[in-house]
Short mmCIF file of C-alpha atoms and ligand atoms in Angstrom, two decimals:
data_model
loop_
_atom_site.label_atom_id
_atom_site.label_comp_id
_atom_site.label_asym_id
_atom_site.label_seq_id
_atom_site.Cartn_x
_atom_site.Cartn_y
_atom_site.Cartn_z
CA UNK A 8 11.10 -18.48 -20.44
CA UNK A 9 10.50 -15.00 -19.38
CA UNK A 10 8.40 -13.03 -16.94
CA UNK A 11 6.88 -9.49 -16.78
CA UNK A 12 4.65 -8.33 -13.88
CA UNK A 13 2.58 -5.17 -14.21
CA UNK A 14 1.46 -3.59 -10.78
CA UNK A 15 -1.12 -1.28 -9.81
CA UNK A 16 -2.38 0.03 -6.69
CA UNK A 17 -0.85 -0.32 -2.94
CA UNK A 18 1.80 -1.72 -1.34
CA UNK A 19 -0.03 -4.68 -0.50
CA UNK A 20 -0.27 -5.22 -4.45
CA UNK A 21 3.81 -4.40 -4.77
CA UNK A 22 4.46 -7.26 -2.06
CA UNK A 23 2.00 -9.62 -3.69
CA UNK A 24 3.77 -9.13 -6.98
CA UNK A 25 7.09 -9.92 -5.06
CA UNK A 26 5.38 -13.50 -4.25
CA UNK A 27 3.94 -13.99 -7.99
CA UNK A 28 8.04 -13.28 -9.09
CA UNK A 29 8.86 -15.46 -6.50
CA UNK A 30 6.72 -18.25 -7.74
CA UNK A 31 7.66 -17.55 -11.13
CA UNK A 32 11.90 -17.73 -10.54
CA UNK A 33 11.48 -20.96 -8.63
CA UNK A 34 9.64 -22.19 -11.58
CA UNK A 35 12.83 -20.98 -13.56
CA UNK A 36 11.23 -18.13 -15.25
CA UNK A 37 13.46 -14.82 -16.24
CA UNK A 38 12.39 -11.01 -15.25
CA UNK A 39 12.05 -9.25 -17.96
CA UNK A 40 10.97 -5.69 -18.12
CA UNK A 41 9.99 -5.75 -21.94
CA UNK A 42 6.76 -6.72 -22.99
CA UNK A 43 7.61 -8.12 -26.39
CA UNK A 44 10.06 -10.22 -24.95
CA UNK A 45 7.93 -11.87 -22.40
CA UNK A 46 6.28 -15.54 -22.27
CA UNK A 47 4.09 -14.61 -19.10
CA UNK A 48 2.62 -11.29 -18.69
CA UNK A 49 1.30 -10.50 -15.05
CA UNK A 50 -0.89 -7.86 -14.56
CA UNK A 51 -1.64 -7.59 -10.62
CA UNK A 52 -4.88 -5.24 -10.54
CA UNK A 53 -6.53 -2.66 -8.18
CA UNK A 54 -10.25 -1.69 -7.72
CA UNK A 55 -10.19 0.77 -5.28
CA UNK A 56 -10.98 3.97 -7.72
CA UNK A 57 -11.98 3.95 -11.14
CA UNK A 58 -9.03 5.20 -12.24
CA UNK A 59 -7.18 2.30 -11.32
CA UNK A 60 -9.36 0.07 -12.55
CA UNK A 61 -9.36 2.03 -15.76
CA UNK A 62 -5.57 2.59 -16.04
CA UNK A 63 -5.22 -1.64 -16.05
CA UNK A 64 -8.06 -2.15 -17.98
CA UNK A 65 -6.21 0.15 -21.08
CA UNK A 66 -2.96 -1.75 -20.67
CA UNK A 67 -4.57 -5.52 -20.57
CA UNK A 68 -6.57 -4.10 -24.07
CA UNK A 69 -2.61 -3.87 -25.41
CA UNK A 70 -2.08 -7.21 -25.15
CA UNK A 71 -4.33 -7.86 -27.60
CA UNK A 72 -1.75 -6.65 -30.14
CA UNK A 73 0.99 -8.54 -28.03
CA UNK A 74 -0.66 -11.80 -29.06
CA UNK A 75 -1.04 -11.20 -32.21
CA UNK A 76 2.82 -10.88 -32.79
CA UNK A 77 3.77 -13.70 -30.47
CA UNK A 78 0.35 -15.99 -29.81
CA UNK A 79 2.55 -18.31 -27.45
CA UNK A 80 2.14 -15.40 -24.94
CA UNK A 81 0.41 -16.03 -22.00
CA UNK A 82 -1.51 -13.38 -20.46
CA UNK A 83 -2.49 -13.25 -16.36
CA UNK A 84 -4.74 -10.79 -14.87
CA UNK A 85 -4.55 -11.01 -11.30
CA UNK A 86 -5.59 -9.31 -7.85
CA UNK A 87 -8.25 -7.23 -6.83
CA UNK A 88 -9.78 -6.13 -10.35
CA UNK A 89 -11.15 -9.45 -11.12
CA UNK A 90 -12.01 -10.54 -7.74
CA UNK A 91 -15.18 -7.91 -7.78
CA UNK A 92 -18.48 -9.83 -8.21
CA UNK A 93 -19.10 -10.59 -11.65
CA UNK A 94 -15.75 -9.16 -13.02
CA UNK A 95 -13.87 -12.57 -13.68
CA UNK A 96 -17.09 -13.35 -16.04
CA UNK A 97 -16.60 -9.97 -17.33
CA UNK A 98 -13.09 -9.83 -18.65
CA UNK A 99 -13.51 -13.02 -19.94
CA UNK A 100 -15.71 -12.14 -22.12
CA UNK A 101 -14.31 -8.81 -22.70
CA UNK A 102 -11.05 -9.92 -23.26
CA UNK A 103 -10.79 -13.28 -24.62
CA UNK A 104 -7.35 -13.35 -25.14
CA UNK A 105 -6.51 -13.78 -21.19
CA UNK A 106 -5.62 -17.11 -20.50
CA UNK A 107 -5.72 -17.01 -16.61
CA UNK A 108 -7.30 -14.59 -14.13
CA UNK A 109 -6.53 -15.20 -10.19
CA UNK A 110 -8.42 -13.09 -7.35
CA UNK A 111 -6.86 -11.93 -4.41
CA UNK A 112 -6.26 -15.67 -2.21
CA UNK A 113 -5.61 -17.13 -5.57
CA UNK A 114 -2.52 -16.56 -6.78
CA UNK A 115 0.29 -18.63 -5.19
CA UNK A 116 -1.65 -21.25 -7.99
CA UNK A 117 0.13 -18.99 -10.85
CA UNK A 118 2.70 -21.49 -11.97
CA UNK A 119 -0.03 -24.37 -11.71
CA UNK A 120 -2.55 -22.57 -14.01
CA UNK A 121 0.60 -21.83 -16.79
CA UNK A 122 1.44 -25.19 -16.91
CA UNK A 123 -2.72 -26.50 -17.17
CA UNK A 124 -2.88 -23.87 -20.30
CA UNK A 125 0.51 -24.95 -21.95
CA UNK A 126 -0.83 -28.71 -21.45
CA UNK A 127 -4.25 -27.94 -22.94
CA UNK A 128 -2.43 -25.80 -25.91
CA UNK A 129 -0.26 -28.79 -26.18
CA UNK A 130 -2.74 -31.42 -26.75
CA UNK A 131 -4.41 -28.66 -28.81
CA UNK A 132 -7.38 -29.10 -26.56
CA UNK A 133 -10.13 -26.24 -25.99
CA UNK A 134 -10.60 -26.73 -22.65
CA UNK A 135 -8.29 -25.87 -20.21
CA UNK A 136 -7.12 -22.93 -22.31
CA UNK A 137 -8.43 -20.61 -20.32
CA UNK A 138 -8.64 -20.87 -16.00
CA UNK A 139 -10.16 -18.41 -13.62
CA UNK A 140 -10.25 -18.41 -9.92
CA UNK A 141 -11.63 -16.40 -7.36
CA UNK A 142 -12.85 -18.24 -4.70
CA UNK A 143 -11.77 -17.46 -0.93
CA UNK A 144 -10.37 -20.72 0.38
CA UNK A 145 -10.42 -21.07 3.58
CA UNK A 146 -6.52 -22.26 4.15
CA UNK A 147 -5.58 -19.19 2.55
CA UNK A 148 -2.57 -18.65 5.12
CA UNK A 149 -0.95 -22.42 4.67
CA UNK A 150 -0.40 -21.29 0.51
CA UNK A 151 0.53 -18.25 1.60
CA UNK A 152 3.09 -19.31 4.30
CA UNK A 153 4.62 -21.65 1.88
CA UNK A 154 5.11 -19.09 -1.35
CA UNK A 155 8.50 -17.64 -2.05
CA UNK A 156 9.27 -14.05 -2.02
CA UNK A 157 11.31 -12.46 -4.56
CA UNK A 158 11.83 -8.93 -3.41
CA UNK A 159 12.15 -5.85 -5.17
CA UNK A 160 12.47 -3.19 -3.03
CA UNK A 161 16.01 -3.41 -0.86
CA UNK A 162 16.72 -1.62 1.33
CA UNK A 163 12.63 -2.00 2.38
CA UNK A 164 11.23 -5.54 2.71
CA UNK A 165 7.38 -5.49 3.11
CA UNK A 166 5.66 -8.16 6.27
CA UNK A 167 2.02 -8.87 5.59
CA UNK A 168 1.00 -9.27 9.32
CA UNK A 169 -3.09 -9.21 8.44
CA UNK A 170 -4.98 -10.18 5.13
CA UNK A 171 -8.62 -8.23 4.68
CA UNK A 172 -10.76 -6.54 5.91
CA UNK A 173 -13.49 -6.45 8.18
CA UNK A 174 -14.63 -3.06 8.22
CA UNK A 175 -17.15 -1.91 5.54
CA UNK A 176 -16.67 1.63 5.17
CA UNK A 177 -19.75 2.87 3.08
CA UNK A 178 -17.33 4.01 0.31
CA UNK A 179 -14.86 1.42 -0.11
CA UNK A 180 -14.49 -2.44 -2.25
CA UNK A 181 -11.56 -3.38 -0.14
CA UNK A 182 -13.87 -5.72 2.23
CA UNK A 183 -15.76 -7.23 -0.65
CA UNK A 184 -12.28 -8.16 -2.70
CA UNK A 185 -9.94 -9.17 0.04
CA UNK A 186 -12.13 -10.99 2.26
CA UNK A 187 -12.33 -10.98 5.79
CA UNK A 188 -9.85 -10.48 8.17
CA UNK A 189 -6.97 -13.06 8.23
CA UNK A 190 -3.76 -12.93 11.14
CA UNK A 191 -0.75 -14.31 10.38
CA UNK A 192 0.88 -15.91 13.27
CA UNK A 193 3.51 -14.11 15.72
CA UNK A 194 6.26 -16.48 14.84
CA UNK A 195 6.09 -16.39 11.12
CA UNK A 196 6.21 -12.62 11.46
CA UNK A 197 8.46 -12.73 13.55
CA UNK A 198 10.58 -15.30 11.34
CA UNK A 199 10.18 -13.65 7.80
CA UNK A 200 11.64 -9.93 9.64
CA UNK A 201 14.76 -11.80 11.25
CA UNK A 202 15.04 -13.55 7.81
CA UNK A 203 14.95 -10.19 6.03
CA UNK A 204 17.05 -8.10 8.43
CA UNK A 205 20.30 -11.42 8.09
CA UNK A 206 19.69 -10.34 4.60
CA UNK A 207 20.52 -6.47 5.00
CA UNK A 208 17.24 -5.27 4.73
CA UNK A 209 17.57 -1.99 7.05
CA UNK A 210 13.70 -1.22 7.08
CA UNK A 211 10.72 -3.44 7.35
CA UNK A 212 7.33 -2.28 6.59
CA UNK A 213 4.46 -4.28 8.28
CA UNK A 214 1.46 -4.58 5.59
CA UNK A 215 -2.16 -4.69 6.81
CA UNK A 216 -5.86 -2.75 5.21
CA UNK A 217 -5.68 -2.66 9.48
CA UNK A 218 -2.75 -3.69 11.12
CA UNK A 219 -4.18 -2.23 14.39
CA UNK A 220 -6.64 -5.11 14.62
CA UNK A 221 -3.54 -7.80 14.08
CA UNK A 222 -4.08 -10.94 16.30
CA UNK A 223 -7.62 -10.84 17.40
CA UNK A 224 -8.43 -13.85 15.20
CA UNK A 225 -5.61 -15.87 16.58
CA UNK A 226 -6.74 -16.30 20.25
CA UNK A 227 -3.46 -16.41 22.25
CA UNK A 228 -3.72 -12.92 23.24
CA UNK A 229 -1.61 -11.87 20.29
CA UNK A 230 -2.40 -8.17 19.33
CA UNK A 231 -0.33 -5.46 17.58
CA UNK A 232 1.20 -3.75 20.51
CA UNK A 233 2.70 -7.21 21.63
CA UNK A 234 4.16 -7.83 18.13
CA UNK A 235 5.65 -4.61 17.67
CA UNK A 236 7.34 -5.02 21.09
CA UNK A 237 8.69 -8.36 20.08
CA UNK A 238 9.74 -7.04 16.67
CA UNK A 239 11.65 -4.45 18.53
CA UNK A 240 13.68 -6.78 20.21
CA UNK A 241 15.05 -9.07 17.34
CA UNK A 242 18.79 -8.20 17.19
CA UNK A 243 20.26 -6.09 14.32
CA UNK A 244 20.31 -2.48 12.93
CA UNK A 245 17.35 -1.88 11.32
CA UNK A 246 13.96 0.26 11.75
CA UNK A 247 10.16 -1.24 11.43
CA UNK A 248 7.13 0.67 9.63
CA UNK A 249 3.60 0.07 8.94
CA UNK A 250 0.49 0.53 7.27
CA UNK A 251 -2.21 1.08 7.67
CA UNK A 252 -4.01 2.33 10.92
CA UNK A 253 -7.70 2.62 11.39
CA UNK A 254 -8.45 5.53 13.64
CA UNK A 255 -11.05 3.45 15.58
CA UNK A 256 -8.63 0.79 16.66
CA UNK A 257 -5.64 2.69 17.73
CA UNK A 258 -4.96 2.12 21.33
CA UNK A 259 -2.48 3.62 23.73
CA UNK A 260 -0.47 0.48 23.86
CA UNK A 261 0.38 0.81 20.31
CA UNK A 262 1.50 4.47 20.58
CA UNK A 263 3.25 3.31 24.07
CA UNK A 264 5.30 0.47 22.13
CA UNK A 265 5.98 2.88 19.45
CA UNK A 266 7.22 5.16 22.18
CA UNK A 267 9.18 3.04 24.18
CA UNK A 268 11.15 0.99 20.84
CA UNK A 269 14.61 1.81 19.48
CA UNK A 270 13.50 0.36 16.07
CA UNK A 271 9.94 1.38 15.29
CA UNK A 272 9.72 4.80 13.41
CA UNK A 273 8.12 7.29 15.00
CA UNK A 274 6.14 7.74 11.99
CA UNK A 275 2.16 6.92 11.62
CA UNK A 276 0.37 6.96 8.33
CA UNK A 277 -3.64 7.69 9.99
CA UNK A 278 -6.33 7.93 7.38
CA UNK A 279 -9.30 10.51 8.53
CA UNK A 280 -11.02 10.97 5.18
CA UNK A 281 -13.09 13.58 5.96
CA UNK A 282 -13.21 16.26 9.50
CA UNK A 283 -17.08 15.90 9.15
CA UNK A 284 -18.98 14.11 12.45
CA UNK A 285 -21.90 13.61 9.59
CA UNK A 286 -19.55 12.31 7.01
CA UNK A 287 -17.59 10.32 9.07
CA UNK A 288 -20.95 8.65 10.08
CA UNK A 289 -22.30 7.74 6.80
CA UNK A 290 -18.95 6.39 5.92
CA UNK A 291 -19.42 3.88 8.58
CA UNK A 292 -15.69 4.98 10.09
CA UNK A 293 -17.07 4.81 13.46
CA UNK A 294 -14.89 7.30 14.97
CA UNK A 295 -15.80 11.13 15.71
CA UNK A 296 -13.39 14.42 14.48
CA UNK A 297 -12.38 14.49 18.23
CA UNK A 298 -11.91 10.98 19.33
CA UNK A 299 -9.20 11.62 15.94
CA UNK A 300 -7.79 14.62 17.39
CA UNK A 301 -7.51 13.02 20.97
CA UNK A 302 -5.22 10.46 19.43
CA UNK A 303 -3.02 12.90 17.55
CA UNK A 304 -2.72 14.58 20.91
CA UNK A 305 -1.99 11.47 22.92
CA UNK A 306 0.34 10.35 19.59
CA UNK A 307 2.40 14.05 20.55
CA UNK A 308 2.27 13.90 24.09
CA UNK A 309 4.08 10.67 23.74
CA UNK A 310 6.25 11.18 20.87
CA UNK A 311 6.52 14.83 20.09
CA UNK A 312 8.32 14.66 16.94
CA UNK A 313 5.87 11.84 15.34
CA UNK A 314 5.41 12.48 11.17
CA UNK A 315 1.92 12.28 10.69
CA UNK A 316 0.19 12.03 7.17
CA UNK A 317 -2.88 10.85 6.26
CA UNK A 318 -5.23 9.42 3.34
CA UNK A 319 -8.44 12.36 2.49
CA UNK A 320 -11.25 11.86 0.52
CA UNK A 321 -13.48 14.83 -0.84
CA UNK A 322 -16.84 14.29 -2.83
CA UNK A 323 -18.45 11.95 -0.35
CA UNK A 324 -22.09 11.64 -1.65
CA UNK A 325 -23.58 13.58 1.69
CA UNK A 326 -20.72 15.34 2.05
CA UNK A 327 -22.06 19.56 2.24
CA UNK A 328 -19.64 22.65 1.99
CA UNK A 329 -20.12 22.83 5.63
CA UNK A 330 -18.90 19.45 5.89
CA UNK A 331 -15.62 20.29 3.49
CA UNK A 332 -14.75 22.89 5.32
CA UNK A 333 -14.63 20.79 7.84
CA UNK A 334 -11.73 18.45 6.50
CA UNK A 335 -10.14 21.54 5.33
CA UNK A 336 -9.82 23.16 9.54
CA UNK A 337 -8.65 19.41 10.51
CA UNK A 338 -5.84 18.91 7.86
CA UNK A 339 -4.79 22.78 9.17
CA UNK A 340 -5.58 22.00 12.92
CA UNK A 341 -3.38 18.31 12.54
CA UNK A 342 -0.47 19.55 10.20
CA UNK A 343 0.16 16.42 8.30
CA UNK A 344 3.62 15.99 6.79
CA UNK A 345 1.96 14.58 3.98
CA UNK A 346 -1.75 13.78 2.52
CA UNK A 347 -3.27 11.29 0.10
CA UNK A 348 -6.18 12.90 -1.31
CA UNK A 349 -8.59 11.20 -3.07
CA UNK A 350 -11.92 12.10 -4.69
CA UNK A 351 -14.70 9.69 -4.15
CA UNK A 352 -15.13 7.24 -7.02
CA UNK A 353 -18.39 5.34 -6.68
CA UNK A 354 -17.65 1.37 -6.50
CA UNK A 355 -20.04 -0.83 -7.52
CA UNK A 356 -21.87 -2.93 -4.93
CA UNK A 357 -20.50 -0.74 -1.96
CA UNK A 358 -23.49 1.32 -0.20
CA UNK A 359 -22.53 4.91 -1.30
CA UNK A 360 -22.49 4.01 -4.52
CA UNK A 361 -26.19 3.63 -4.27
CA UNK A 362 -26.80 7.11 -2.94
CA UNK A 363 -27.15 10.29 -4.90
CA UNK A 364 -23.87 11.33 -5.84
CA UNK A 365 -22.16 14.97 -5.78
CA UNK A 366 -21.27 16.85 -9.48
CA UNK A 367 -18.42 16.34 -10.26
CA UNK A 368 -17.34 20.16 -10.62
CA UNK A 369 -17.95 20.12 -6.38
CA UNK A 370 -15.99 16.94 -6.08
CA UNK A 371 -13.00 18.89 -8.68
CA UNK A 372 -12.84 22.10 -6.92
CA UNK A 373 -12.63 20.39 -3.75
CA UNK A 374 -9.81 18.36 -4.31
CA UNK A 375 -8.05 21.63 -6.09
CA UNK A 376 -8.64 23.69 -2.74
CA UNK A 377 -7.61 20.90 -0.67
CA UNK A 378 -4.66 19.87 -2.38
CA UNK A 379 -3.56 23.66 -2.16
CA UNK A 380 -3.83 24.06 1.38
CA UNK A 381 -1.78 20.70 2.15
CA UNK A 382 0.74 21.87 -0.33
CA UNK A 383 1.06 24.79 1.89
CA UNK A 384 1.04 22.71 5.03
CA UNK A 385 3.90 20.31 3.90
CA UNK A 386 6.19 23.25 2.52
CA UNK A 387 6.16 24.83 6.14
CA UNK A 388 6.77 22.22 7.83
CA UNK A 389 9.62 21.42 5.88
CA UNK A 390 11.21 24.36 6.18
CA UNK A 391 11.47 23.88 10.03
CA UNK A 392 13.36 20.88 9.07
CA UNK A 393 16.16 23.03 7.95
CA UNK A 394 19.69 23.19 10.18
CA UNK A 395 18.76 19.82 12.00
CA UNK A 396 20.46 16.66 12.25
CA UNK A 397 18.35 13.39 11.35
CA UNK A 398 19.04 9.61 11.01
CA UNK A 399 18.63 8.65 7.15
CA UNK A 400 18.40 5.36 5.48
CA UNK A 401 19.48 5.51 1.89
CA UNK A 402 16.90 4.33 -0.67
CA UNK A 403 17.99 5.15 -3.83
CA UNK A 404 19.20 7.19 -6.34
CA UNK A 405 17.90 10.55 -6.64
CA UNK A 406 19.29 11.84 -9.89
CA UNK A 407 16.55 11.97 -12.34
CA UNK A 408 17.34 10.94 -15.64
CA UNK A 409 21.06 12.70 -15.96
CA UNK A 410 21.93 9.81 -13.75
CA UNK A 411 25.69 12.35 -13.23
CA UNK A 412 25.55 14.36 -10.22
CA UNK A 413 25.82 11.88 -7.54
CA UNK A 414 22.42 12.21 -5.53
CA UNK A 415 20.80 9.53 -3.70
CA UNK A 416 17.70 9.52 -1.36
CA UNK A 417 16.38 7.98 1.98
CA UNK A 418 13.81 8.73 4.39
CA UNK A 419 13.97 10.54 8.07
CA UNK A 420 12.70 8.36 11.12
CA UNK A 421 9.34 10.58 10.86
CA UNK A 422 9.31 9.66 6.82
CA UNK A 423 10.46 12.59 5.34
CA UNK A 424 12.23 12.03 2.11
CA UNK A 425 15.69 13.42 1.94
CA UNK A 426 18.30 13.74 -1.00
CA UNK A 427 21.91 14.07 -0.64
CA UNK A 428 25.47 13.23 -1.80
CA UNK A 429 26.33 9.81 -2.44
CA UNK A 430 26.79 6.78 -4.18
CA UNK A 431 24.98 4.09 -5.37
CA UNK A 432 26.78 1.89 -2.78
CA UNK A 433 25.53 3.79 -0.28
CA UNK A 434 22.35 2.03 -0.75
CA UNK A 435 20.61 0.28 2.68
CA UNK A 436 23.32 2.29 4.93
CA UNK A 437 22.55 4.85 7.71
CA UNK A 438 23.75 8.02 7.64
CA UNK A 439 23.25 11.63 9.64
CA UNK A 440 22.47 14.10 7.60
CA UNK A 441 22.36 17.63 8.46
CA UNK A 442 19.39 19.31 6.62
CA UNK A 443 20.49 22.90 4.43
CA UNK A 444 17.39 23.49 2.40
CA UNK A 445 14.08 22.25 2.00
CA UNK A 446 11.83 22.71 -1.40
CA UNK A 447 7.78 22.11 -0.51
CA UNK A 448 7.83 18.04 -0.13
CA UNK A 449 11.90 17.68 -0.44
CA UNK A 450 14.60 18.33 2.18
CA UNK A 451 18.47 18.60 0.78
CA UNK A 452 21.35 17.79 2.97
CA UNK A 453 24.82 16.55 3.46
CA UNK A 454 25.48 13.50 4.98
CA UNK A 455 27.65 14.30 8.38
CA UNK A 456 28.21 10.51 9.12
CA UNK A 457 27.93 7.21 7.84
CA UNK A 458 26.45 5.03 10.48
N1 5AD B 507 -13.06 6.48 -3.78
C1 5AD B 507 -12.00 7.28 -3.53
N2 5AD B 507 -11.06 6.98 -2.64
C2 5AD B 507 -11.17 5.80 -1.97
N3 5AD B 507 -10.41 5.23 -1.03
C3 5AD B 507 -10.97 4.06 -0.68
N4 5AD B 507 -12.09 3.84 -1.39
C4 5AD B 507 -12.25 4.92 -2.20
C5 5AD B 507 -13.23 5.30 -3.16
N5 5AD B 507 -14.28 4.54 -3.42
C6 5AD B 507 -9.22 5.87 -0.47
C7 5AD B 507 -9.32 6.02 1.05
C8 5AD B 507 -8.35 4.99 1.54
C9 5AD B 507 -7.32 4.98 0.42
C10 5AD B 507 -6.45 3.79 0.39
O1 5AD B 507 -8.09 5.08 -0.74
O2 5AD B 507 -8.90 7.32 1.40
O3 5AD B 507 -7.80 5.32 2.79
FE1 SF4 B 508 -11.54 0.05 3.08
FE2 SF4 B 508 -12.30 0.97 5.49
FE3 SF4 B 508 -11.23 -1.50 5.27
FE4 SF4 B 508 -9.66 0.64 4.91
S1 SF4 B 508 -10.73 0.07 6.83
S2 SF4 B 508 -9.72 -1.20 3.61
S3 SF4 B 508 -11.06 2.08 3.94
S4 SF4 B 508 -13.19 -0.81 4.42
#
């Protein structure tokens, strides 16, 4: 029997995939990456624009077709898509060949729910055919702790450290589909990263919606400064990520224990989403455009060299010209290495969907002037990269589709992506590479030393 899993969205969705493989090989399914092949097709689904939600919602109408050709096939939809109020009811009905749909805390019951439909097929029952579930159970972490990982991304291994949310920015679905928030504890953190880094793994990125708020729920004084501290000190060459950072719970400590580490990058991906006091405010981000730019300055004074980047969102229902010209003076005031922009896609059930909404001609010029002027930021600063010496981790190969001349890729400490001569093998190892050229978002260099 063979699997295929179909992601979309974040990295929180590309780890959660790694546990629904997981689940599936120790039920002694296959990967597969071809569709026609396949006796269990995954989809693992995001919500968070309508373009995502769109993009999985064209694929899963495929399957359709899929079924038709080979009706043993069982289909999944997983993840945040269905998890929205009403939507499991939805694409039921929409699309009745699904056999299972599991929200976000549901799916470590995959293999259960294949093995309830092949039983009801079996007995050539009705019910049972078809299972949905999308409730938030409470011992969410105890599944969770006990589901196998099957990762896909060496040389990176992704931690969750903190499930959900428990900030309701106006705009955004997250809250409402991942529940609230949910710490895992320090020693099965700290656990799963010693586990990863005995298997080679020479980066591990922490996953939280807000890994700055890690621990509060746990009572023991546990609280994301502490566990990066004690992540720095498990033995081994390796260096430690994360994502993501809410503005309004970055403390000092945090930048201090990123500071002070050997093995956290100096590297911090800080969503603003808009440089506009007003906007900022009806987005509920409860944070001000200089209480922001005090912690880039305090992120600076402390690590000079930090890589900053940064999610943006343009198109805000309230948000004025005034008020985009506002984000466009912070992203050139900040210099971000890099910069996420999104425009805002109303999501049902969230409170700005319920306000007046821009045209979206605004919202589409915005996002093209915006867009410009970051593409202009990121080429000059990486052009200052050029003649220095940085500490690379090898990712992959970075040959397009010639595959022949020999390039692989890896990222600086600060995140910058770098390509450069090597080998396939080279994969997961250090190396310094001394940067000779640098085109807008790309740095080229040869490696000096393998380390
Ligand atoms: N529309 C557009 N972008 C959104 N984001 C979150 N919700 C929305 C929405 N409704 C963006 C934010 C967030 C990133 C992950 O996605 O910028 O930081
Ligand atoms: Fe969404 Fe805000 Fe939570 Fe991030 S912090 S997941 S933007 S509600």
């Amino acid at each position: 029997m063979k699997y295929k899993i179909v992601t979309y969205g974040c990295q929180m969705n590309v780890h959660e995939s790694e546990k629904l493989a997981g689940l599936l090989a120790r039920a002694g399914y296959e990967c597969t990456q071809n569709s026609e092949e396949a006796d269990v097709l995954v989809f693992n689904t995001c919500c968070i624009r309508d373009t995502a939600e769109r993009r999985a919602l064209g694929n899963i109408g495929v399957t359709k077709a899929l079924k038709r050709r080979n009706p043993s096939l069982i289909v999944a939809v997983c993840g945040c898509m269905p998890q929205q109020e009403g939507a499991a009811e939805r694409i039921a009905a929409h699309y009745p060949y699904i056999d299972i749909i599991l929200g976000t805390r549901n799916i470590s019951r995959l293999p259960a729910e294949i093995e309830r439909v092949l039983a009801a097929r079996a007995a050539q029952k009705r019910k049972g055919r078809r299972t949905a579930a999308t409730d938030m159970p409470e011992d969410y972490l105890s599944a969770d702790e006990a589901t196998p990982t099957l990762r896909t991304s060496y040389p990176n291994a992704w931690v969750n450290i903190i499930y959900g949310c428990n900030n309701f920015c106006t705009y955004c679905i997250v809250p409402y589909v991942r529940g609230r928030e949910i710490s895992r504890s320090e020693d099965a953190v700290l656990d799963e990263v010693k586990r990863a880094v005995d298997e080679g793994y020479g980066e591990i990125t922490l996953l939280g919606q807000n890994v700055n708020s890690y621990g509060h729920d746990l009572g023991g004084g546990e609280n994301f400064a502490r566990l990066l501290r004690k992540i720095d000190r498990i033995p081994g060459k390796f260096r430690v990520r994360f994502m993501t950072s809410h503005p309004k719970d970055l403390t000092r400590e945090v930048a201090e224990a990123m500071a002070e580490s050997d093995k956290i990058c100096r590297a911090l991906h800080l969503p603003v989403q808009s440089g506009s006091d007003r906007v900022l405010r009806d987005m509920n981000r409860r944070y001000t455009r200089e209480k922001y730019l005090a912690e880039i300055a305090m992120l600076r004074d402390l690590m000079p060299d930090i890589g900053l980047t940064t999610d943006i969102m343009v198109g805000f229902p309230t948000e004025t010209e005034e008020d985009f010209q506002g984000t466009m003076s912070l992203v050139r005031e900040v210099g971000y290495l890099n910069a996420f922009t999104f425009i805002y896609s109303p999501r049902k059930g969230t409170p700005a969907a319920a306000m007046p909404q821009l045209p979206y001609e605004i919202k589409k010029r915005r996002i093209g002037e915006l867009i410009a002027l970051q593409n202009s930021v990121t080429k000059e600063l990486s052009e200052r990269f050029v003649g220095g010496c940085y500490e690379v981790l090898a990712e992959d190969i970075a040959d397009g589709p010639s595959g022949k001349n020999g390039m692989i890729c890896g990222r600086t400490d600060g995140g910058r992506l770098v390509n450069f001569k090597g080998s396939p093998e080279d994969i997961g190892k250090f190396f310094r590479v001394r940067i000779t050229s640098s085109r807008s978002a790309s740095l080229f260099g040869e490696a000096e030393e393998k380390l």
